């Protein structure tokens, strides 16, 4: 009966924690953003999008020129000075594909709200207005274009900024970042700029994520947290992006060594570079969230003085950052990663010392339990690799060179079913391992695996280390009183131990698994289900321990 209560508690807490954690993926409403003329209006932005993404408009096409003229007129109507920077395609590095489709010139749109200060503290907002050949590009990069257009309109309603604001809509991003490369000729602008904001899209829905910053990003991450009301950012995403072959205009612009942020939404991958990337399939909430990044950041940057910019530029060190829930972003220095790992290792040694001293565990049982645990995780991984392969064959779906598998449109239900199946398999395997090698041996072996993963990520992939290190520390702190058989670590405390582990692991790992899924598709299911199994093994392990033989192995 008590075991059932623990499991019900764990399930309820897992569901509640997931709801709280996934609130970070909710965009602000228009009421939350504000409805005055000085606020960002996603409704206006969506109206701009109807013109920007009316039809495919690749570089050099007549449709591209119509979009260019529409954007230019928008700035002219706002009484914002605007110009066209034109450069022959043949004179730009990486021009081969653009020449193949008949493009002769790159035409960047450059608009400017002049600041009242003579200091060179300008802000640069960028997005690209060209599309791929066969898509209207409503999200890629219509979202970025209309975000800048609407931000410019709102900023024009305010008193003149202290610092100059540049709005640059680049051309020729799709065939090779040509517009961003051409912009480097404009040293008169780039020498003035202190900070850059780039807006991109890799799908047509979902919250935009701040996924890249300029180097030494600790203070920039803190600034972002302080300034943006609904921040979503992951240090693991930034670290993953560095290892991927993908590029944006920011790739070229960050060569200038300026401060900068790069934003993009990733959900709705089926629309990426596809004919369905049309206005009628657009997500107004995504556009609104882009605006909720652009406007607050520009409003703060445009009133900063040179000393404040210098403080950001002089800041050293990188950041670990991740959201806990809507409006809550955690940021701390990467310097704490190794100390936290050391704390975890010390706790692990203490746990082993007392578990053997109190004769709670046995070396042989613990070793065999750990081997069985690893074998189970490997088996689950292989099972899901084969299952995904089978599904691709049955559904006649291919796996592209990037490992992307698309079963029609994105459907979280598929991932949910695969995760539930993994949990069921894990319950079965955990019961057998616990029964054969001892409940305490199995529970401690799950903690050993978490410790190993925490150490590996702390040394090789610091941006995601928090997701393993923090839950492992919390778990070891909670089970230590039980191992030393403290008199008060009974009854209600057992529920606290189960709750602490369940909440911390799911709060930090569930959003990561979801983001990886939408970024890499169902092909990543084997890894997601292994992580799910690891969490479940740990919960079942501690529950079995606390409800069997009064905590004896």
Coordinates of C-alpha atoms in Angstrom, one line a residue:
X1 CA 0.0 0.0 0.0
X2 CA 2.8 2.4 0.9
X3 CA 4.6 1.7 -2.3
X4 CA 1.5 2.6 -4.2
X5 CA 1.2 5.9 -2.4
X6 CA 4.9 6.7 -3.2
X7 CA 4.3 5.9 -6.9
X8 CA 1.1 7.9 -7.1
X9 CA 2.9 10.8 -5.4
X10 CA 5.8 10.5 -8.0
X11 CA 3.4 10.4 -10.9
X12 CA 1.3 13.4 -9.7
X13 CA 4.5 15.4 -9.0
X14 CA 5.9 14.4 -12.4
X15 CA 2.8 15.7 -14.2
X16 CA 2.6 18.9 -12.1
X17 CA 6.3 19.6 -12.6
X18 CA 6.0 19.1 -16.3
X19 CA 3.1 21.6 -16.5
X20 CA 5.1 24.1 -14.5
X21 CA 8.3 23.6 -16.4
X22 CA 6.6 23.6 -19.8
X23 CA 5.0 27.0 -19.0
X24 CA 8.3 28.4 -20.3
X25 CA 7.1 27.5 -23.8
X26 CA 4.0 29.8 -23.5
X27 CA 4.3 33.1 -25.3
X28 CA 3.0 36.3 -23.7
X29 CA -0.5 37.4 -24.6
X30 CA -1.1 40.8 -26.3
X31 CA -2.5 42.0 -22.9
X32 CA 0.8 41.0 -21.2
X33 CA 2.8 42.8 -23.9
X34 CA 0.7 45.9 -23.8
X35 CA -1.7 47.6 -26.2
X36 CA -0.6 51.2 -26.6
X37 CA 1.0 52.7 -29.7
X38 CA 4.4 52.3 -28.1
X39 CA 4.0 48.6 -27.6
X40 CA 4.7 45.8 -30.0
X41 CA 1.6 44.7 -31.9
X42 CA 1.6 41.1 -33.3
X43 CA -1.6 41.9 -35.1
X44 CA 0.2 44.7 -37.1
X45 CA 3.2 42.5 -37.6
X46 CA 1.0 39.8 -39.0
X47 CA -0.5 42.3 -41.5
X48 CA 3.0 43.2 -42.6
X49 CA 3.7 39.5 -43.1
X50 CA 0.8 39.2 -45.6
X51 CA 2.8 41.4 -47.9
X52 CA 6.3 40.1 -47.1
X53 CA 5.3 36.5 -47.6
X54 CA 2.8 36.8 -50.4
X55 CA 4.8 34.6 -52.7
X56 CA 8.3 33.1 -52.9
X57 CA 10.9 35.9 -53.2
X58 CA 14.4 34.5 -53.6
X59 CA 17.3 36.9 -54.3
X60 CA 17.2 38.4 -57.8
X61 CA 13.6 37.7 -58.4
X62 CA 10.9 40.3 -59.3
X63 CA 9.0 39.2 -56.2
X64 CA 12.1 39.9 -54.1
X65 CA 12.1 43.5 -55.4
X66 CA 8.4 43.9 -54.5
X67 CA 9.2 42.8 -50.9
X68 CA 12.2 45.2 -50.9
X69 CA 10.1 48.1 -52.1
X70 CA 7.3 47.3 -49.5
X71 CA 9.8 47.3 -46.6
X72 CA 11.4 50.5 -47.9
X73 CA 8.0 52.2 -48.1
X74 CA 7.2 51.1 -44.5
X75 CA 10.3 52.9 -43.2
X76 CA 9.6 55.9 -45.4
X77 CA 6.0 56.1 -44.1
X78 CA 7.5 56.1 -40.5
X79 CA 9.8 59.0 -41.5
X80 CA 12.8 56.8 -40.9
X81 CA 15.7 57.4 -43.3
X82 CA 16.3 54.3 -45.4
X83 CA 18.8 53.3 -48.1
X84 CA 19.6 50.3 -50.3
X85 CA 23.1 48.9 -50.2
X86 CA 23.8 47.1 -53.5
X87 CA 26.7 44.9 -54.3
X88 CA 27.3 42.6 -57.3
X89 CA 26.9 38.9 -56.3
X90 CA 30.0 38.0 -58.2
X91 CA 32.1 40.2 -55.8
X92 CA 30.9 38.3 -52.7
X93 CA 32.5 35.1 -51.3
X94 CA 30.2 32.0 -51.6
X95 CA 28.2 33.5 -54.5
X96 CA 28.1 30.3 -56.6
X97 CA 24.5 29.2 -55.9
X98 CA 23.1 32.8 -56.2
X99 CA 24.7 33.1 -59.6
X100 CA 23.2 29.7 -60.6
X101 CA 19.6 31.1 -60.0
X102 CA 20.4 34.3 -61.9
X103 CA 20.9 36.8 -59.1
X104 CA 23.1 39.7 -60.1
X105 CA 23.1 42.0 -57.0
X106 CA 22.6 41.7 -53.3
X107 CA 20.4 44.6 -52.1
X108 CA 20.4 45.2 -48.3
X109 CA 17.8 47.5 -46.8
X110 CA 19.4 49.8 -44.2
X111 CA 17.2 52.1 -42.1
X112 CA 18.3 54.4 -39.2
X113 CA 16.8 56.2 -36.2
X114 CA 19.4 58.8 -35.4
X115 CA 20.4 59.0 -31.7
X116 CA 20.8 62.2 -29.8
X117 CA 24.3 61.3 -28.6
X118 CA 27.4 61.6 -30.7
X119 CA 28.9 58.5 -29.1
X120 CA 29.4 55.4 -31.2
X121 CA 27.0 53.2 -29.2
X122 CA 24.6 52.1 -32.0
X123 CA 22.3 49.1 -31.9
X124 CA 21.9 46.9 -35.0
X125 CA 18.8 44.7 -35.6
X126 CA 19.0 42.2 -38.5
X127 CA 16.9 39.7 -40.3
X128 CA 16.9 38.5 -43.9
X129 CA 14.1 39.3 -46.3
X130 CA 14.8 36.8 -49.1
X131 CA 13.2 33.4 -49.2
X132 CA 14.1 30.0 -50.6
X133 CA 13.0 29.5 -54.3
X134 CA 9.9 27.4 -53.6
X135 CA 8.5 28.9 -50.4
X136 CA 7.0 32.3 -49.5
X137 CA 9.2 32.2 -46.3
X138 CA 6.5 33.4 -43.9
X139 CA 8.6 32.2 -40.9
X140 CA 12.0 32.1 -42.5
X141 CA 12.6 34.9 -42.3
X142 CA 9.3 36.7 -42.5
X143 CA 9.0 36.5 -38.7
X144 CA 12.3 38.3 -38.3
X145 CA 11.5 40.9 -40.9
X146 CA 8.1 41.9 -39.4
X147 CA 9.5 41.8 -35.9
X148 CA 12.0 44.5 -37.0
X149 CA 9.4 46.5 -38.9
X150 CA 7.0 46.6 -36.0
X151 CA 9.7 47.3 -33.5
X152 CA 10.8 50.3 -35.7
X153 CA 7.2 51.6 -35.7
X154 CA 6.9 51.3 -31.9
X155 CA 10.3 52.9 -31.3
X156 CA 9.4 55.8 -33.6
X157 CA 6.5 56.6 -31.2
X158 CA 8.9 57.2 -28.4
X159 CA 11.2 60.1 -27.7
X160 CA 14.4 60.1 -29.8
X161 CA 16.9 57.5 -28.5
X162 CA 20.2 58.4 -27.0
X163 CA 22.0 55.8 -29.2
X164 CA 21.4 55.4 -32.9
X165 CA 19.4 52.3 -34.0
X166 CA 20.1 50.6 -37.3
X167 CA 17.5 48.2 -38.9
X168 CA 19.2 46.0 -41.5
X169 CA 17.1 43.6 -43.7
X170 CA 19.7 41.6 -45.6
X171 CA 19.3 40.0 -49.0
X172 CA 20.7 36.7 -50.2
X173 CA 20.9 34.9 -46.8
X174 CA 19.5 31.7 -48.2
X175 CA 22.1 31.1 -50.9
X176 CA 25.0 31.8 -48.6
X177 CA 24.8 34.7 -46.1
X178 CA 25.6 37.1 -49.0
X179 CA 23.8 40.1 -47.5
X180 CA 25.7 39.8 -44.2
X181 CA 29.0 39.5 -46.1
X182 CA 28.2 42.6 -48.2
X183 CA 27.2 44.5 -45.0
X184 CA 30.8 44.1 -43.8
X185 CA 31.7 46.7 -46.4
X186 CA 29.8 49.3 -44.4
X187 CA 32.4 50.0 -41.9
X188 CA 30.8 53.4 -41.3
X189 CA 27.9 51.5 -39.7
X190 CA 29.7 48.6 -38.1
X191 CA 32.3 50.8 -36.4
X192 CA 29.4 52.6 -34.7
X193 CA 27.6 49.4 -33.6
X194 CA 28.1 48.1 -30.0
X195 CA 25.5 45.4 -30.0
X196 CA 23.6 43.3 -32.6
X197 CA 20.3 41.4 -32.5
X198 CA 19.6 38.8 -35.1
X199 CA 16.2 37.2 -35.7
X200 CA 15.8 33.8 -37.5
X201 CA 13.4 30.9 -37.8
X202 CA 13.7 27.1 -38.2
X203 CA 10.0 26.4 -38.3
X204 CA 6.7 28.2 -38.2
X205 CA 5.7 27.9 -34.5
X206 CA 6.9 27.6 -31.0
X207 CA 8.6 30.1 -28.7
X208 CA 11.8 31.8 -30.0
X209 CA 14.9 30.9 -28.1
X210 CA 18.0 32.9 -27.5
X211 CA 20.4 30.3 -28.7
X212 CA 23.6 32.1 -29.3
X213 CA 25.5 35.1 -27.9
X214 CA 28.9 36.7 -28.6
X215 CA 31.9 35.3 -26.6
X216 CA 32.3 35.8 -22.9
X217 CA 28.6 35.8 -22.5
X218 CA 28.1 35.7 -18.7
X219 CA 27.2 39.4 -18.3
X220 CA 25.2 39.3 -21.6
X221 CA 23.1 36.4 -20.3
X222 CA 22.5 38.3 -17.0
X223 CA 21.5 41.4 -19.0
X224 CA 19.1 39.4 -21.1
X225 CA 17.5 37.9 -17.9
X226 CA 17.2 41.3 -16.3
X227 CA 15.7 43.0 -19.4
X228 CA 13.4 40.5 -21.2
X229 CA 10.1 39.8 -19.4
X230 CA 9.6 36.3 -20.9
X231 CA 13.1 34.9 -21.4
X232 CA 13.7 31.5 -22.9
X233 CA 17.4 30.5 -23.4
X234 CA 19.5 27.4 -22.9
X235 CA 23.2 27.2 -22.6
X236 CA 23.1 23.6 -23.9
X237 CA 21.4 24.9 -27.1
X238 CA 24.2 27.4 -27.6
X239 CA 26.9 24.7 -27.1
X240 CA 25.1 22.3 -29.5
X241 CA 24.8 25.0 -32.1
X242 CA 28.5 25.6 -32.0
X243 CA 29.0 21.9 -33.0
X244 CA 26.5 22.0 -35.8
X245 CA 27.1 23.1 -39.5
X246 CA 24.2 25.6 -39.5
X247 CA 24.8 29.3 -40.1
X248 CA 22.8 32.5 -39.9
X249 CA 23.7 36.1 -40.7
X250 CA 24.9 36.3 -37.1
X251 CA 27.7 33.9 -38.1
X252 CA 29.2 36.6 -40.4
X253 CA 28.4 39.6 -38.2
X254 CA 30.0 38.2 -35.0
X255 CA 33.3 38.3 -36.9
X256 CA 33.2 42.0 -35.9
X257 CA 33.6 40.9 -32.2
X258 CA 30.6 43.1 -31.3
X259 CA 28.2 42.2 -28.5
X260 CA 25.2 40.2 -29.8
X261 CA 22.3 37.9 -29.4
X262 CA 20.9 35.4 -31.9
X263 CA 17.2 34.4 -31.7
X264 CA 15.2 31.7 -33.5
X265 CA 12.1 29.5 -33.0
X266 CA 12.5 25.8 -33.8
X267 CA 9.1 24.2 -33.7
X268 CA 7.1 23.4 -36.8
X269 CA 10.1 22.0 -38.7
X270 CA 7.9 20.6 -41.4
X271 CA 7.4 24.1 -42.6
X272 CA 11.2 24.9 -42.8
X273 CA 12.1 25.7 -46.4
X274 CA 8.8 24.2 -47.5
X275 CA 6.0 25.4 -49.6
X276 CA 3.7 25.3 -46.6
X277 CA 5.6 28.2 -45.0
X278 CA 2.8 30.5 -45.8
X279 CA 1.0 33.3 -43.8
X280 CA -2.0 31.2 -43.2
X281 CA 0.2 28.7 -41.4
X282 CA 2.0 31.3 -39.3
X283 CA 1.9 31.6 -35.5
X284 CA 1.1 35.1 -34.2
X285 CA 2.2 34.1 -30.7
X286 CA 5.7 33.3 -32.0
X287 CA 5.9 36.7 -33.7
X288 CA 4.7 38.4 -30.5
X289 CA 7.4 36.6 -28.5
X290 CA 10.0 37.8 -31.0
X291 CA 8.8 41.3 -30.4
X292 CA 9.0 40.8 -26.6
X293 CA 12.7 40.2 -27.1
X294 CA 13.4 43.0 -29.6
X295 CA 11.6 45.9 -28.0
X296 CA 12.7 45.6 -24.4
X297 CA 16.3 45.0 -25.3
X298 CA 16.5 47.9 -27.8
X299 CA 14.7 50.3 -25.3
X300 CA 17.4 49.5 -22.8
X301 CA 20.4 49.6 -25.1
X302 CA 19.3 52.8 -26.8
X303 CA 19.6 54.7 -23.5
X304 CA 22.9 53.2 -22.3
X305 CA 26.1 55.1 -22.1
X306 CA 29.6 54.1 -23.2
X307 CA 30.6 52.9 -19.7
X308 CA 27.7 50.5 -19.5
X309 CA 28.6 49.0 -22.9
X310 CA 32.2 48.8 -21.9
X311 CA 31.3 46.9 -18.8
X312 CA 29.5 44.3 -21.0
X313 CA 32.5 44.1 -23.4
X314 CA 35.0 43.8 -20.6
X315 CA 33.1 41.0 -18.8
X316 CA 34.9 37.7 -18.8
X317 CA 33.6 34.2 -18.5
X318 CA 30.7 32.2 -20.0
X319 CA 27.3 31.5 -18.5
X320 CA 25.2 28.4 -17.7
X321 CA 21.6 29.4 -18.2
X322 CA 18.2 27.7 -18.4
X323 CA 14.5 28.5 -17.6
X324 CA 12.7 26.9 -14.7
X325 CA 9.2 28.1 -15.8
X326 CA 7.6 31.0 -17.5
X327 CA 9.4 34.3 -16.7
X328 CA 12.1 32.5 -14.6
X329 CA 15.6 32.2 -16.1
X330 CA 18.5 30.8 -14.0
X331 CA 21.9 32.2 -14.9
X332 CA 25.2 31.5 -13.2
X333 CA 28.9 31.4 -14.1
X334 CA 30.4 28.5 -15.9
X335 CA 33.1 28.7 -13.2
X336 CA 30.7 26.9 -10.8
X337 CA 30.5 23.8 -13.0
X338 CA 33.6 22.1 -11.7
X339 CA 33.1 23.1 -8.0
X340 CA 29.6 21.6 -8.3
X341 CA 31.0 18.5 -9.8
X342 CA 33.5 18.3 -6.9
X343 CA 30.7 18.7 -4.4
X344 CA 28.9 15.8 -6.1
X345 CA 32.0 13.6 -6.0
X346 CA 32.5 14.3 -2.3
X347 CA 28.8 13.5 -1.6
X348 CA 29.2 10.3 -3.6
X349 CA 32.2 9.2 -1.5
X350 CA 30.3 10.0 1.7
X351 CA 27.3 8.0 0.5
X352 CA 29.5 5.0 -0.3
X353 CA 31.4 5.3 3.0
X354 CA 28.2 5.2 5.1
X355 CA 26.3 2.7 3.0
X356 CA 29.1 0.2 3.4
X357 CA 29.8 1.1 7.1
X358 CA 26.1 0.7 7.9
X359 CA 26.1 -2.4 5.8
X360 CA 23.2 -1.1 3.7
X361 CA 24.8 -2.1 0.4
X362 CA 27.2 -4.9 -0.7
X363 CA 29.9 -4.4 -3.3
X364 CA 29.0 -7.4 -5.3
X365 CA 25.3 -6.6 -5.4
X366 CA 25.9 -3.0 -6.2
X367 CA 28.3 -3.9 -9.1
X368 CA 25.9 -6.4 -10.6
X369 CA 23.0 -4.0 -10.2
X370 CA 25.0 -1.3 -12.0
X371 CA 25.9 -3.7 -14.9
X372 CA 22.2 -4.8 -15.2
X373 CA 21.1 -1.1 -15.2
X374 CA 23.5 -0.2 -17.9
X375 CA 22.5 -3.2 -19.9
X376 CA 18.9 -2.3 -19.6
X377 CA 19.5 1.2 -20.8
X378 CA 21.5 -0.1 -23.8
X379 CA 18.7 -2.6 -24.6
X380 CA 16.1 0.2 -24.5
X381 CA 18.3 2.3 -26.8
X382 CA 18.7 -0.6 -29.3
X383 CA 15.0 -1.4 -29.2
X384 CA 14.1 2.2 -30.0
X385 CA 16.7 2.5 -32.8
X386 CA 15.1 -0.6 -34.4
X387 CA 11.6 0.7 -33.8
X388 CA 12.3 4.0 -35.5
X389 CA 13.9 2.2 -38.4
X390 CA 10.9 -0.1 -38.7
X391 CA 8.5 2.9 -38.6
X392 CA 10.5 4.7 -41.4
X393 CA 10.2 1.5 -43.5
X394 CA 6.5 0.9 -42.8
X395 CA 5.6 4.6 -43.4
X396 CA 8.0 4.9 -46.3
X397 CA 9.7 7.9 -44.7
X398 CA 13.4 8.5 -45.3
X399 CA 16.1 9.8 -42.9
X400 CA 18.0 12.7 -44.4
X401 CA 21.7 13.5 -44.0
X402 CA 21.1 15.4 -40.8
X403 CA 19.2 12.5 -39.2
X404 CA 15.8 14.3 -39.6
X405 CA 12.8 12.0 -39.8
X406 CA 9.4 13.6 -40.6
X407 CA 6.2 11.6 -40.2
X408 CA 4.0 14.2 -41.7
X409 CA 3.5 17.2 -39.4
X410 CA 4.9 17.4 -36.0
X411 CA 2.9 15.5 -33.4
X412 CA 3.9 15.5 -29.8
X413 CA 1.6 12.5 -29.3
X414 CA 4.1 10.2 -31.1
X415 CA 6.8 11.2 -28.6
X416 CA 4.4 10.9 -25.7
X417 CA 3.5 7.3 -26.7
X418 CA 7.1 6.4 -27.1
X419 CA 8.0 7.9 -23.6
X420 CA 5.1 6.1 -22.0
X421 CA 6.2 2.8 -23.5
X422 CA 9.7 3.5 -22.2
X423 CA 8.4 4.1 -18.7
X424 CA 6.4 0.8 -18.8
X425 CA 9.5 -1.1 -19.9
X426 CA 11.6 0.6 -17.2
X427 CA 9.1 -0.4 -14.4
X428 CA 9.3 -4.0 -15.5
X429 CA 13.1 -4.0 -15.7
X430 CA 13.6 -2.1 -12.4
X431 CA 11.4 -4.5 -10.5
X432 CA 13.4 -7.5 -11.8
X433 CA 16.8 -5.9 -11.1
X434 CA 15.8 -4.8 -7.6
X435 CA 14.4 -8.2 -6.7
X436 CA 17.6 -10.0 -7.9
X437 CA 20.3 -7.7 -6.6
X438 CA 18.6 -5.9 -3.7
X439 CA 16.6 -2.7 -3.6
X440 CA 19.2 -0.5 -1.9
X441 CA 21.9 -1.8 -4.3
X442 CA 19.8 -0.9 -7.3
X443 CA 18.8 2.5 -5.9
X444 CA 22.4 3.4 -5.2
X445 CA 23.5 2.1 -8.7
X446 CA 21.1 4.6 -10.3
X447 CA 22.8 7.4 -8.4
X448 CA 26.2 6.2 -9.5
X449 CA 25.1 6.5 -13.1
X450 CA 23.8 10.0 -12.6
X451 CA 27.1 10.9 -11.0
X452 CA 29.0 9.5 -14.0
X453 CA 26.9 11.5 -16.4
X454 CA 27.3 14.7 -14.3
X455 CA 31.1 14.3 -14.4
X456 CA 31.2 13.6 -18.1
X457 CA 29.0 16.6 -19.0
X458 CA 30.9 18.8 -16.6
X459 CA 34.1 18.1 -18.3
X460 CA 33.0 17.9 -21.9
X461 CA 29.6 19.6 -22.4
X462 CA 29.2 22.2 -19.6
X463 CA 26.1 23.8 -21.1
X464 CA 24.0 20.8 -20.1
X465 CA 25.8 19.6 -17.0
X466 CA 23.4 21.3 -14.7
X467 CA 20.6 18.9 -15.8
X468 CA 22.6 16.0 -14.3
X469 CA 24.6 17.6 -11.5
X470 CA 21.9 19.5 -9.7
X471 CA 19.4 16.6 -9.4
X472 CA 22.2 14.2 -8.4
X473 CA 23.3 16.6 -5.6
X474 CA 19.8 17.0 -4.4
X475 CA 19.2 13.3 -4.5
X476 CA 22.3 12.4 -2.6
X477 CA 21.6 15.0 0.1
X478 CA 18.1 13.6 0.5
X479 CA 19.1 9.9 0.8
X480 CA 22.1 10.5 3.1
X481 CA 20.0 10.8 6.3
X482 CA 18.2 7.6 5.3
X483 CA 21.5 5.8 4.8
X484 CA 23.0 6.9 8.1
X485 CA 19.6 5.9 9.7
X486 CA 18.9 9.2 11.3
X487 CA 15.9 8.8 13.6
X488 CA 14.0 11.7 12.0
X489 CA 14.5 10.4 8.4
X490 CA 11.4 8.3 8.4
X491 CA 7.7 8.6 7.7
X492 CA 7.0 11.9 6.0
X493 CA 10.7 12.4 5.2
X494 CA 10.5 9.4 2.8
X495 CA 7.9 11.3 0.8
X496 CA 10.2 14.3 0.8
X497 CA 13.0 12.2 -0.6
X498 CA 10.8 10.8 -3.4
X499 CA 9.4 14.3 -4.2
X500 CA 12.8 16.0 -4.2
X501 CA 14.3 13.6 -6.7
X502 CA 11.2 13.5 -9.0
X503 CA 10.8 17.3 -9.1
X504 CA 14.4 18.2 -9.7
X505 CA 15.1 15.6 -12.4
X506 CA 11.9 16.3 -14.4
X507 CA 12.1 20.1 -14.0
X508 CA 15.5 20.3 -15.6
X509 CA 15.5 17.4 -18.1
X510 CA 12.0 17.3 -19.5
X511 CA 12.2 20.6 -21.4
X512 CA 15.6 19.6 -22.8
X513 CA 14.2 16.3 -24.1
X514 CA 11.3 18.2 -25.7
X515 CA 13.6 20.8 -27.4
X516 CA 15.9 18.1 -28.7
X517 CA 12.9 16.3 -30.1
X518 CA 11.6 19.4 -32.0
X519 CA 15.1 20.2 -33.2
X520 CA 16.2 16.7 -34.4
X521 CA 12.7 15.0 -34.8
X522 CA 11.7 11.5 -33.9
X523 CA 15.1 10.1 -34.9
X524 CA 16.4 11.3 -31.5
X525 CA 13.8 9.1 -29.7
X526 CA 16.3 6.5 -28.6
X527 CA 18.3 9.0 -26.6
X528 CA 15.1 10.7 -25.2
X529 CA 13.7 7.3 -24.1
X530 CA 17.0 6.3 -22.4
X531 CA 17.0 9.6 -20.4
X532 CA 13.3 8.9 -19.5
X533 CA 14.3 5.4 -18.4
X534 CA 17.1 6.8 -16.3
X535 CA 14.8 9.1 -14.5
X536 CA 12.2 6.4 -14.0
X537 CA 14.8 3.9 -12.8
X538 CA 15.9 6.3 -10.1
X539 CA 12.3 7.0 -8.9
X540 CA 11.4 3.3 -8.9
X541 CA 14.7 2.5 -7.2
X542 CA 14.2 4.8 -4.3
X543 CA 10.5 3.9 -3.9
X544 CA 11.4 0.1 -3.8
X545 CA 14.1 0.8 -1.3
X546 CA 11.9 2.8 1.0
X547 CA 9.2 0.3 1.0
X548 CA 11.1 -3.0 1.2
X549 CA 12.6 -4.5 4.4
X550 CA 12.8 -1.1 6.2
X551 CA 15.6 0.1 4.0
X552 CA 17.8 -3.0 4.1
X553 CA 19.5 -4.5 1.1

